[in-house]
CSV table of C-alpha atoms and ligand atoms in Angstrom, one decimal:
chain,number,residue,atom,x,y,z
A,25,MET,CA,8.0,-31.5,-2.3
A,26,THR,CA,8.7,-30.9,1.6
A,27,GLY,CA,11.9,-28.4,0.5
A,28,PHE,CA,11.3,-24.1,0.7
A,29,THR,CA,12.6,-23.8,-3.1
A,30,SER,CA,11.8,-26.7,-3.9
A,31,LYS,CA,7.6,-25.7,-3.0
A,32,ILE,CA,8.6,-22.4,-5.1
A,33,VAL,CA,10.1,-23.8,-8.0
A,34,HIS,CA,7.7,-25.7,-9.3
A,35,SER,CA,3.8,-24.2,-7.6
A,36,ASP,CA,3.3,-22.9,-10.9
A,37,ARG,CA,3.4,-25.9,-12.7
A,38,LEU,CA,1.4,-27.9,-10.5
A,39,SER,CA,-1.4,-26.6,-11.7
A,40,PRO,CA,-2.2,-27.1,-15.3
A,41,ILE,CA,-0.9,-24.3,-17.3
A,42,GLU,CA,-1.9,-24.6,-21.7
A,43,HIS,CA,1.5,-26.1,-23.1
A,44,GLY,CA,3.1,-27.3,-20.3
A,45,SER,CA,4.6,-24.1,-19.5
A,46,LEU,CA,6.1,-24.1,-16.1
A,47,HIS,CA,6.3,-20.5,-15.8
A,48,LYS,CA,2.8,-19.1,-15.0
A,49,PRO,CA,2.2,-16.8,-18.0
A,50,ILE,CA,1.5,-13.7,-17.6
A,51,HIS,CA,-2.2,-12.8,-18.1
A,52,ALA,CA,-2.2,-9.3,-20.2
A,53,THR,CA,-6.1,-8.8,-19.2
A,54,VAL,CA,-8.5,-6.4,-17.2
A,55,ALA,CA,-11.6,-8.3,-18.0
A,56,TYR,CA,-13.2,-12.2,-18.4
A,57,GLY,CA,-15.3,-12.8,-20.2
A,58,TYR,CA,-18.1,-15.2,-20.2
A,59,GLU,CA,-20.9,-17.1,-21.9
A,60,ASP,CA,-23.3,-17.6,-20.5
A,61,ALA,CA,-24.6,-14.4,-18.1
A,62,ARG,CA,-25.7,-16.7,-14.7
A,63,GLU,CA,-21.8,-18.5,-14.0
A,64,LEU,CA,-21.1,-14.6,-15.1
A,65,ALA,CA,-23.4,-13.2,-11.9
A,66,ALA,CA,-22.4,-16.5,-9.4
A,67,VAL,CA,-18.6,-15.5,-10.0
A,68,PHE,CA,-19.7,-12.3,-9.0
A,69,GLN,CA,-22.5,-13.4,-5.9
A,70,GLY,CA,-19.1,-15.5,-4.8
A,71,SER,CA,-20.8,-18.4,-5.7
A,72,ALA,CA,-18.4,-20.2,-8.2
A,73,SER,CA,-15.3,-19.1,-8.7
A,74,GLY,CA,-13.8,-17.2,-11.5
A,75,TYR,CA,-12.1,-14.2,-12.5
A,76,THR,CA,-14.2,-10.5,-12.9
A,77,TYR,CA,-12.7,-7.8,-12.6
A,78,GLY,CA,-8.4,-7.4,-12.8
A,79,ARG,CA,-8.7,-4.4,-9.9
A,80,GLN,CA,-9.5,-7.5,-7.8
A,81,VAL,CA,-8.2,-10.9,-9.6
A,82,ASN,CA,-5.4,-11.8,-12.2
A,83,PRO,CA,-4.1,-15.3,-12.2
A,84,THR,CA,-1.2,-13.9,-12.9
A,85,VAL,CA,-1.1,-12.5,-9.5
A,86,ASP,CA,-3.9,-15.4,-8.0
A,87,ALA,CA,-0.2,-17.7,-8.5
A,88,LEU,CA,2.3,-15.9,-6.6
A,89,GLN,CA,0.1,-15.3,-4.5
A,90,GLU,CA,-0.7,-19.0,-3.6
A,91,LYS,CA,4.0,-18.8,-3.5
A,92,VAL,CA,3.6,-16.5,-1.0
A,93,THR,CA,0.8,-18.9,0.7
A,94,ALA,CA,3.3,-21.1,0.8
A,95,MET,CA,7.0,-20.1,2.6
A,96,GLU,CA,4.7,-18.5,5.4
A,97,ASN,CA,3.4,-21.3,5.3
A,98,GLY,CA,-0.5,-19.6,5.5
A,99,VAL,CA,-3.8,-19.8,4.8
A,100,ALA,CA,-3.7,-16.8,1.9
A,101,THR,CA,-2.3,-14.1,0.5
A,102,VAL,CA,-3.4,-11.1,-1.4
A,103,CYS,CA,-1.0,-8.8,-3.1
A,104,PHE,CA,-0.9,-5.1,-4.1
A,105,THR,CA,1.1,-2.0,-6.0
A,106,THR,CA,3.7,-1.7,-3.3
A,107,GLY,CA,4.5,-3.0,-0.2
A,108,MET,CA,3.0,0.4,2.1
A,109,ALA,CA,-0.3,-0.1,-0.7
A,110,ALA,CA,-0.2,-3.3,1.9
A,111,ILE,CA,0.1,-1.9,5.2
A,112,GLY,CA,-1.7,0.6,4.0
A,113,THR,CA,-4.8,-1.5,2.4
A,114,MET,CA,-5.0,-3.7,5.5
A,115,ILE,CA,-5.8,-0.6,8.0
A,116,PHE,CA,-8.0,0.7,5.6
A,117,ALA,CA,-10.1,-2.3,5.5
A,118,LEU,CA,-9.5,-3.1,9.3
A,119,LEU,CA,-9.3,0.0,11.8
A,120,ARG,CA,-12.2,2.9,12.0
A,121,ARG,CA,-12.1,6.0,13.7
A,122,GLY,CA,-11.8,6.3,17.6
A,123,ASP,CA,-10.1,2.6,17.6
A,124,HIS,CA,-6.7,2.8,18.6
A,125,LEU,CA,-2.5,0.4,17.1
A,126,VAL,CA,0.4,-0.1,19.0
A,127,SER,CA,3.3,0.2,16.8
A,128,SER,CA,7.0,-0.1,17.0
A,129,SER,CA,9.0,3.0,16.9
A,130,PHE,CA,12.0,1.2,15.4
A,131,LEU,CA,9.8,1.2,12.0
A,132,PHE,CA,10.5,1.7,8.5
A,133,GLY,CA,10.5,6.1,7.4
A,134,ASN,CA,7.7,5.7,5.5
A,135,THR,CA,5.0,3.3,7.7
A,136,ASN,CA,6.3,6.2,9.8
A,137,SER,CA,5.2,8.4,8.1
A,138,LEU,CA,1.8,6.0,6.9
A,139,PHE,CA,0.8,6.0,10.0
A,140,ASN,CA,0.5,9.8,11.0
A,141,SER,CA,-1.4,10.4,9.1
A,142,PHE,CA,-4.3,7.2,10.0
A,143,THR,CA,-3.8,9.1,13.1
A,144,ALA,CA,-4.8,12.2,12.1
A,145,HIS,CA,-7.9,10.5,10.0
A,146,GLY,CA,-9.2,9.4,13.3
A,147,VAL,CA,-6.7,5.8,14.1
A,148,ASP,CA,-4.8,6.5,17.4
A,149,VAL,CA,-0.5,5.2,18.0
A,150,THR,CA,1.4,3.9,20.0
A,151,PHE,CA,4.8,4.2,18.5
A,152,VAL,CA,7.1,1.7,21.8
A,153,ASP,CA,10.4,0.6,21.7
A,154,ALA,CA,9.0,-3.4,20.8
A,155,GLN,CA,12.8,-4.2,20.8
A,156,ASP,CA,10.9,-4.4,25.4
A,157,VAL,CA,7.1,-7.2,25.8
A,158,GLU,CA,6.9,-4.2,28.9
A,159,ALA,CA,6.4,-1.6,27.3
A,160,VAL,CA,4.3,-2.9,24.3
A,161,ALA,CA,1.7,-3.9,27.0
A,162,ALA,CA,2.8,0.0,29.0
A,163,GLY,CA,1.5,0.8,25.3
A,164,ILE,CA,-2.2,-0.6,26.0
A,165,ASN,CA,-6.0,0.7,26.5
A,166,GLU,CA,-8.7,-1.2,26.1
A,167,ARG,CA,-9.3,0.8,22.4
A,168,THR,CA,-6.4,-1.1,21.0
A,169,ARG,CA,-6.8,-3.0,18.4
A,170,MET,CA,-3.8,-4.3,17.2
A,171,VAL,CA,-0.3,-4.6,17.3
A,172,PHE,CA,2.3,-4.4,14.4
A,173,VAL,CA,6.1,-4.5,14.6
A,174,GLU,CA,8.9,-5.0,11.9
A,175,THR,CA,11.1,-8.8,13.0
A,176,ILE,CA,14.6,-6.7,12.0
A,177,ALA,CA,14.0,-2.9,12.4
A,178,ASN,CA,15.4,-1.0,9.2
A,179,PRO,CA,17.9,0.9,9.8
A,180,ARG,CA,19.2,0.2,13.0
A,181,THR,CA,18.0,-3.5,13.1
A,182,GLN,CA,17.2,-4.0,16.5
A,183,VAL,CA,14.8,-6.9,17.0
A,184,SER,CA,11.9,-7.1,18.5
A,185,ALA,CA,11.1,-9.5,21.2
A,186,LEU,CA,8.4,-10.9,18.3
A,187,ALA,CA,7.4,-14.6,20.3
A,188,GLU,CA,6.8,-12.4,23.5
A,189,ILE,CA,4.8,-9.6,22.0
A,190,GLY,CA,2.4,-13.3,20.4
A,191,GLU,CA,2.0,-14.0,23.6
A,192,LEU,CA,0.7,-11.0,25.4
A,193,CYS,CA,-1.3,-10.3,22.0
A,194,ARG,CA,-3.3,-14.1,22.3
A,195,GLU,CA,-3.5,-13.4,25.2
A,196,ARG,CA,-5.5,-9.6,24.7
A,197,GLY,CA,-7.9,-10.9,21.6
A,198,LEU,CA,-5.0,-8.8,20.2
A,199,VAL,CA,-4.7,-8.8,16.3
A,200,TYR,CA,-1.1,-9.5,15.9
A,201,VAL,CA,1.2,-7.9,12.4
A,202,VAL,CA,4.2,-8.3,12.2
A,203,ASP,CA,6.3,-6.1,8.7
A,204,ASN,CA,8.8,-10.1,7.9
A,205,THR,CA,10.7,-7.9,5.0
A,206,MET,CA,14.0,-7.9,6.9
A,207,THR,CA,13.8,-11.4,7.5
A,208,SER,CA,11.4,-13.0,4.6
A,209,PRO,CA,9.4,-16.4,4.8
A,210,TYR,CA,13.6,-18.6,4.5
A,211,LEU,CA,14.6,-16.5,7.3
A,212,PHE,CA,11.6,-16.7,10.1
A,213,GLN,CA,7.6,-17.2,10.3
A,214,PRO,CA,5.9,-15.3,11.9
A,215,LYS,CA,3.2,-18.1,12.1
A,216,ALA,CA,6.3,-20.0,14.4
A,217,VAL,CA,5.8,-16.6,17.1
A,218,HIS,CA,0.9,-17.1,16.2
A,219,ALA,CA,1.4,-13.6,14.3
A,220,SER,CA,-2.4,-12.9,13.1
A,221,LEU,CA,-1.4,-11.2,10.2
A,222,ILE,CA,2.5,-10.6,7.4
A,223,ILE,CA,3.5,-8.0,5.8
A,224,ASN,CA,5.9,-8.3,3.2
A,225,SER,CA,7.7,-6.1,0.9
A,226,LEU,CA,7.9,-8.4,-1.8
A,227,THR,CA,10.5,-5.3,-3.9
A,228,LYS,CA,12.8,-6.2,-1.3
A,229,TYR,CA,14.0,-9.4,-1.0
A,230,ILE,CA,11.3,-11.8,-2.3
A,231,GLY,CA,11.7,-10.8,-5.8
A,232,GLY,CA,15.7,-9.1,-5.1
A,233,HIS,CA,16.8,-7.8,-7.7
A,234,GLY,CA,15.0,-4.3,-7.9
A,235,ASN,CA,13.4,-4.7,-10.8
A,236,ALA,CA,10.1,-4.5,-9.6
A,237,LEU,CA,7.5,-3.5,-7.0
A,238,GLY,CA,5.0,-5.0,-4.5
A,239,GLY,CA,3.8,-6.0,-1.4
A,240,ALA,CA,1.9,-8.7,0.3
A,241,ILE,CA,-0.7,-9.5,3.4
A,242,THR,CA,-0.5,-13.0,4.7
A,243,GLU,CA,-3.3,-15.1,6.4
A,244,THR,CA,-2.1,-17.4,9.4
A,245,GLY,CA,-5.4,-18.8,10.0
A,246,LEU,CA,-4.6,-18.4,14.2
A,247,TYR,CA,-7.2,-15.3,15.1
A,248,ASP,CA,-10.7,-16.6,15.7
A,249,TRP,CA,-12.2,-13.1,13.8
A,250,SER,CA,-15.6,-14.2,15.2
A,251,SER,CA,-15.0,-11.6,18.2
A,252,PHE,CA,-13.2,-8.6,16.1
A,253,ASP,CA,-15.7,-5.7,16.1
A,254,ASN,CA,-14.8,-4.1,12.4
A,255,ILE,CA,-15.8,-7.8,10.2
A,256,TYR,CA,-18.6,-6.2,7.9
A,257,ASP,CA,-22.1,-8.4,8.1
A,258,THR,CA,-21.4,-9.6,4.5
A,259,TYR,CA,-17.9,-11.4,5.2
A,260,LYS,CA,-18.4,-14.0,8.3
A,261,GLY,CA,-19.7,-16.7,5.7
A,262,GLY,CA,-17.6,-19.6,6.5
A,263,ASP,CA,-14.2,-19.7,8.2
A,264,PRO,CA,-14.2,-17.6,10.8
A,265,SER,CA,-9.9,-17.5,10.4
A,266,LYS,CA,-10.4,-15.9,7.3
A,267,TRP,CA,-12.5,-13.4,7.6
A,268,ALA,CA,-10.1,-10.3,7.5
A,269,ILE,CA,-7.7,-12.4,4.2
A,270,THR,CA,-11.7,-11.5,2.9
A,271,GLN,CA,-12.6,-8.0,4.3
A,272,ILE,CA,-9.2,-7.2,2.9
A,273,LYS,CA,-9.2,-8.4,-0.4
A,274,LYS,CA,-13.1,-6.6,-1.0
A,275,LYS,CA,-12.9,-4.0,1.2
A,276,GLY,CA,-9.1,-3.1,1.2
A,277,LEU,CA,-8.2,-4.0,-2.5
A,278,ARG,CA,-11.4,-3.9,-4.2
A,279,ASP,CA,-12.2,-0.3,-2.6
A,280,PHE,CA,-9.2,1.2,-2.1
A,281,GLY,CA,-7.5,-0.5,-6.8
A,282,ALA,CA,-3.8,-0.7,-5.4
A,283,SER,CA,-4.2,-3.9,-7.0
A,284,LEU,CA,-0.5,-5.4,-8.3
A,285,GLY,CA,-0.2,-5.7,-12.3
A,286,ALA,CA,0.5,-8.8,-13.6
A,287,GLU,CA,4.1,-8.0,-15.3
A,288,ALA,CA,5.5,-7.1,-12.0
A,289,ALA,CA,3.8,-10.4,-10.6
A,290,HIS,CA,5.4,-12.3,-12.6
A,291,HIS,CA,8.8,-10.8,-12.3
A,292,LEU,CA,8.7,-11.8,-8.8
A,293,ALA,CA,7.7,-14.7,-9.1
A,294,VAL,CA,11.0,-15.5,-11.1
A,295,GLY,CA,12.7,-13.7,-8.4
A,296,ALA,CA,11.2,-15.5,-5.7
A,297,GLU,CA,12.3,-19.2,-6.8
A,298,THR,CA,16.0,-17.8,-5.6
A,299,LEU,CA,15.2,-16.4,-2.5
A,300,ALA,CA,17.0,-18.9,-0.5
A,301,LEU,CA,19.8,-19.0,-2.8
A,302,ARG,CA,20.2,-15.8,-2.8
A,303,LEU,CA,20.5,-15.0,1.4
A,304,ASP,CA,21.8,-17.4,2.3
A,305,ARG,CA,25.5,-16.3,0.6
A,306,GLN,CA,24.1,-12.3,1.3
A,307,CYS,CA,23.4,-13.4,5.2
A,308,ALA,CA,26.8,-14.5,4.7
A,309,ASN,CA,28.6,-11.6,3.1
A,310,ALA,CA,26.5,-9.7,6.1
A,311,GLN,CA,29.0,-11.3,8.2
A,312,ALA,CA,32.3,-10.7,7.4
A,313,MET,CA,31.1,-6.8,6.3
A,314,ALA,CA,29.8,-6.6,9.5
A,315,GLU,CA,33.0,-8.6,11.9
A,316,TYR,CA,35.5,-5.9,9.2
A,317,LEU,CA,33.2,-2.9,10.0
A,318,GLN,CA,34.2,-4.6,13.9
A,319,ASN,CA,37.5,-4.3,13.6
A,320,SER,CA,38.7,-0.7,11.1
A,321,ALA,CA,40.2,2.2,12.9
A,322,TRP,CA,37.7,4.4,10.8
A,323,VAL,CA,34.3,3.0,12.1
A,324,GLN,CA,32.7,3.4,14.9
A,325,ALA,CA,29.6,1.4,15.4
A,326,VAL,CA,28.6,-1.4,14.3
A,327,TYR,CA,24.6,-2.7,13.9
A,328,TYR,CA,24.4,-6.3,13.0
A,329,PRO,CA,22.4,-9.3,14.6
A,330,GLY,CA,24.9,-12.0,13.8
A,331,LEU,CA,27.9,-9.8,16.1
A,332,PRO,CA,27.9,-10.9,19.8
A,333,GLY,CA,27.7,-8.1,21.0
A,334,HIS,CA,24.1,-6.9,19.5
A,335,PRO,CA,22.3,-6.8,21.7
A,336,GLN,CA,19.1,-9.5,20.7
A,337,HIS,CA,22.1,-11.1,19.6
A,338,ASP,CA,21.0,-14.6,21.0
A,339,ARG,CA,17.1,-13.6,20.4
A,340,ALA,CA,17.6,-13.5,16.8
A,341,ALA,CA,19.8,-16.7,16.6
A,342,ALA,CA,16.8,-18.5,18.8
A,343,LEU,CA,15.1,-17.0,15.5
A,344,PHE,CA,16.8,-16.3,12.9
A,345,ARG,CA,17.6,-19.1,10.4
A,346,HIS,CA,20.0,-16.7,9.5
A,347,PRO,CA,20.2,-12.9,11.5
A,348,GLY,CA,19.0,-11.3,8.0
A,349,ALA,CA,21.5,-8.8,5.3
A,350,LEU,CA,21.7,-5.7,6.9
A,351,VAL,CA,23.9,-4.1,8.0
A,352,SER,CA,24.3,0.0,9.4
A,353,PHE,CA,27.8,1.6,10.7
A,354,GLU,CA,29.2,5.7,12.6
A,355,LEU,CA,31.6,6.8,10.7
A,356,ALA,CA,34.2,8.5,13.5
A,357,PRO,CA,33.7,12.0,14.1
A,358,GLU,CA,37.2,12.5,12.1
A,359,VAL,CA,35.7,10.8,8.7
A,360,ASP,CA,33.5,13.2,7.0
A,361,ILE,CA,29.9,10.8,4.9
A,362,TRP,CA,30.4,12.5,2.1
A,363,GLU,CA,34.0,11.8,1.4
A,364,TYR,CA,33.4,8.2,2.7
A,365,MET,CA,30.1,7.6,0.7
A,366,ASN,CA,31.9,8.7,-3.4
A,367,GLY,CA,35.3,6.5,-1.9
A,368,LEU,CA,32.7,3.3,-2.4
A,369,LYS,CA,33.0,2.3,-5.9
A,370,VAL,CA,31.4,-1.2,-5.9
A,371,ILE,CA,29.1,-1.2,-3.7
A,372,VAL,CA,26.2,1.4,-5.0
A,373,LYS,CA,25.2,4.5,-3.0
A,374,SER,CA,20.9,4.5,-3.1
A,375,SER,CA,18.0,4.2,-1.2
A,376,ASN,CA,16.7,0.4,-2.3
A,377,LEU,CA,16.8,-2.9,-0.3
A,378,GLY,CA,17.7,-6.8,-0.7
A,379,ASP,CA,18.9,-5.9,-4.3
A,380,ASN,CA,21.3,-8.4,-5.6
A,381,ARG,CA,23.7,-5.5,-5.9
A,382,THR,CA,25.1,-4.1,-2.3
A,383,LEU,CA,23.4,-0.8,-1.7
A,384,ALA,CA,25.0,2.1,0.9
A,385,ILE,CA,22.9,5.0,1.9
A,386,PRO,CA,23.7,8.3,4.9
A,387,VAL,CA,20.1,7.4,6.8
A,388,ALA,CA,19.8,10.8,8.4
A,389,HIS,CA,20.1,13.3,5.1
A,390,THR,CA,17.5,10.8,2.9
A,391,ILE,CA,15.1,8.8,3.2
A,392,TYR,CA,15.2,9.5,7.1
A,393,TYR,CA,15.7,13.2,6.6
A,394,GLU,CA,11.7,14.3,6.7
A,395,MET,CA,10.8,12.9,10.0
A,396,GLY,CA,13.1,15.5,11.2
A,397,PRO,CA,16.9,15.9,14.1
A,398,GLU,CA,14.0,14.7,17.3
A,399,ARG,CA,12.3,11.7,15.6
A,400,ARG,CA,15.9,10.3,14.3
A,401,ALA,CA,17.5,10.2,17.7
A,402,SER,CA,14.6,8.6,19.4
A,403,MET,CA,14.8,5.9,16.5
A,404,GLY,CA,18.9,6.3,17.1
A,405,ILE,CA,20.1,7.5,14.0
A,406,ALA,CA,23.1,9.9,14.2
A,407,ASP,CA,24.3,11.8,11.1
A,408,THR,CA,26.9,9.8,10.7
A,409,LEU,CA,24.8,6.3,10.7
A,410,ILE,CA,25.4,4.6,7.1
A,411,ARG,CA,22.7,1.7,6.2
A,412,ILE,CA,24.1,-1.5,3.9
A,413,SER,CA,22.4,-3.4,1.9
A,414,VAL,CA,23.9,-6.5,1.1
A,415,GLY,CA,24.0,-7.9,-2.2
A,416,ILE,CA,25.5,-10.5,-3.7
A,417,GLU,CA,28.9,-10.2,-4.3
A,418,ASP,CA,32.1,-12.3,-4.0
A,419,ILE,CA,32.6,-11.1,-0.7
A,420,ASP,CA,36.6,-9.4,-1.4
A,421,ASP,CA,35.2,-7.4,-3.7
A,422,LEU,CA,32.9,-5.8,-1.3
A,423,LEU,CA,35.2,-5.7,1.8
A,424,ALA,CA,38.4,-4.8,-1.2
A,425,ASP,CA,35.7,-1.5,-1.8
A,426,LEU,CA,35.0,-0.7,2.2
A,427,ALA,CA,39.2,-0.8,2.7
A,428,GLN,CA,40.1,1.5,0.2
A,429,ALA,CA,36.6,4.2,1.3
A,430,GLY,CA,38.0,4.1,4.7
A,431,GLU,CA,41.6,4.4,3.6
A,432,ASN,CA,41.6,7.0,1.0
A,433,ASN,CA,39.8,9.3,3.3
A,434,GLY,CA,43.1,8.8,5.6
A,435,ALA,CA,41.1,7.0,8.5
A,436,ALA,CA,43.1,4.0,7.6
B,506,LIG,C1,10.5,-1.5,2.0
B,506,LIG,C2,9.8,-1.3,3.4
B,506,LIG,C3,8.1,-1.3,3.2
B,506,LIG,C4,7.5,-0.5,2.2
B,506,LIG,O1,7.4,-1.7,1.0
B,506,LIG,P1,7.5,-0.6,-0.8
B,506,LIG,O2,7.9,-1.8,-2.1
B,506,LIG,O3,9.0,0.3,-0.8
B,506,LIG,O4,6.2,0.1,-1.1
B,506,LIG,C5,7.6,-1.8,4.0
B,506,LIG,N1,8.6,-2.1,4.9
B,506,LIG,C6,10.0,-2.7,5.6
B,506,LIG,C7,10.0,-3.4,6.9
B,506,LIG,C8,10.8,-2.3,3.8
B,506,LIG,O5,11.7,-2.5,4.0
């Protein structure tokens, strides 16, 4: 089986499960008992494989980790209770006081906030315009260990210079982390641009149904960690391309404890089975909505990489299977953003993204409120910007909803 969906749909049953169960069961257990104390010790010491304590390992979570690894074509994955826990634990496990991180300035708001917190704890961060590899290169100094970018930035849909930054990191020996949440491994595999580690918020497209939180870090196997100072000697066994994921699991997950629960892992694994089907539909809907909005009198600007006028339209077309399912737009000055938002009847006013339902949010007043007007301006976030996470509804219903919300505001 080589197809993206075939591999995911059949991955559980290819390992033996009691009664021939087709889904990995929900293992609701904290601890695992052993008949032989020597075997228990061997598992703790790593000379035998097995389960110890639920903060570090759970069979249901393992099954999901295998799916994410297969989707990303990586070598290993560790799951966390949220996407933020994955990012925070990765930085905590791999960087130390005095280290420097170069990050895209076009970031998920909470990641921006997290990086500012790490600055207060002694890990310096420089934010750069990751649409341009030269800007990333200019941000690197002798203490830089890692470069962090997103694929399509939320909410303004800037596309990072993913391939060029991968090349730069390879030349300079830097760890290259790509947050693939907005594209998911169905639209894009960051391993193709030489990423070292991949972040996915499983909460979004991979889970897809807005019913469970989760995050993942996947090691691609492309980075040689023997040249990275911050790996502890105890984790330097075996293949150096897997040392980071071992340290993330032992020093990150075990010390910090942001472990994914078995029940959430089950929900996310079921969601993952239909990732490709959902995204084909969501991206087609997004394209139609972006084209519709672009021709609406009450809209001032539309941001979607599938539109020919988008600054990185060609880059997105070259890298991604589809240009994503997030559309954002600025209303014309005469349209009241609150009246317009309240006019939406099918589209839900909500903060999540990647859900089956179409969700809209006035970003400057909500998820990007706390960062203040200056930082918002630097990210290109206007007060009239509305972000739409496009769902799987029938496109006619979505277009009719946008049309009536505009018309009811006297701006047809
Ligand atoms: C949502 C999101 C996250 C954080 O994921 P949670 O599961 O909500 O913690 C990280 N990165 C991006 C790009 C996201 O959209």
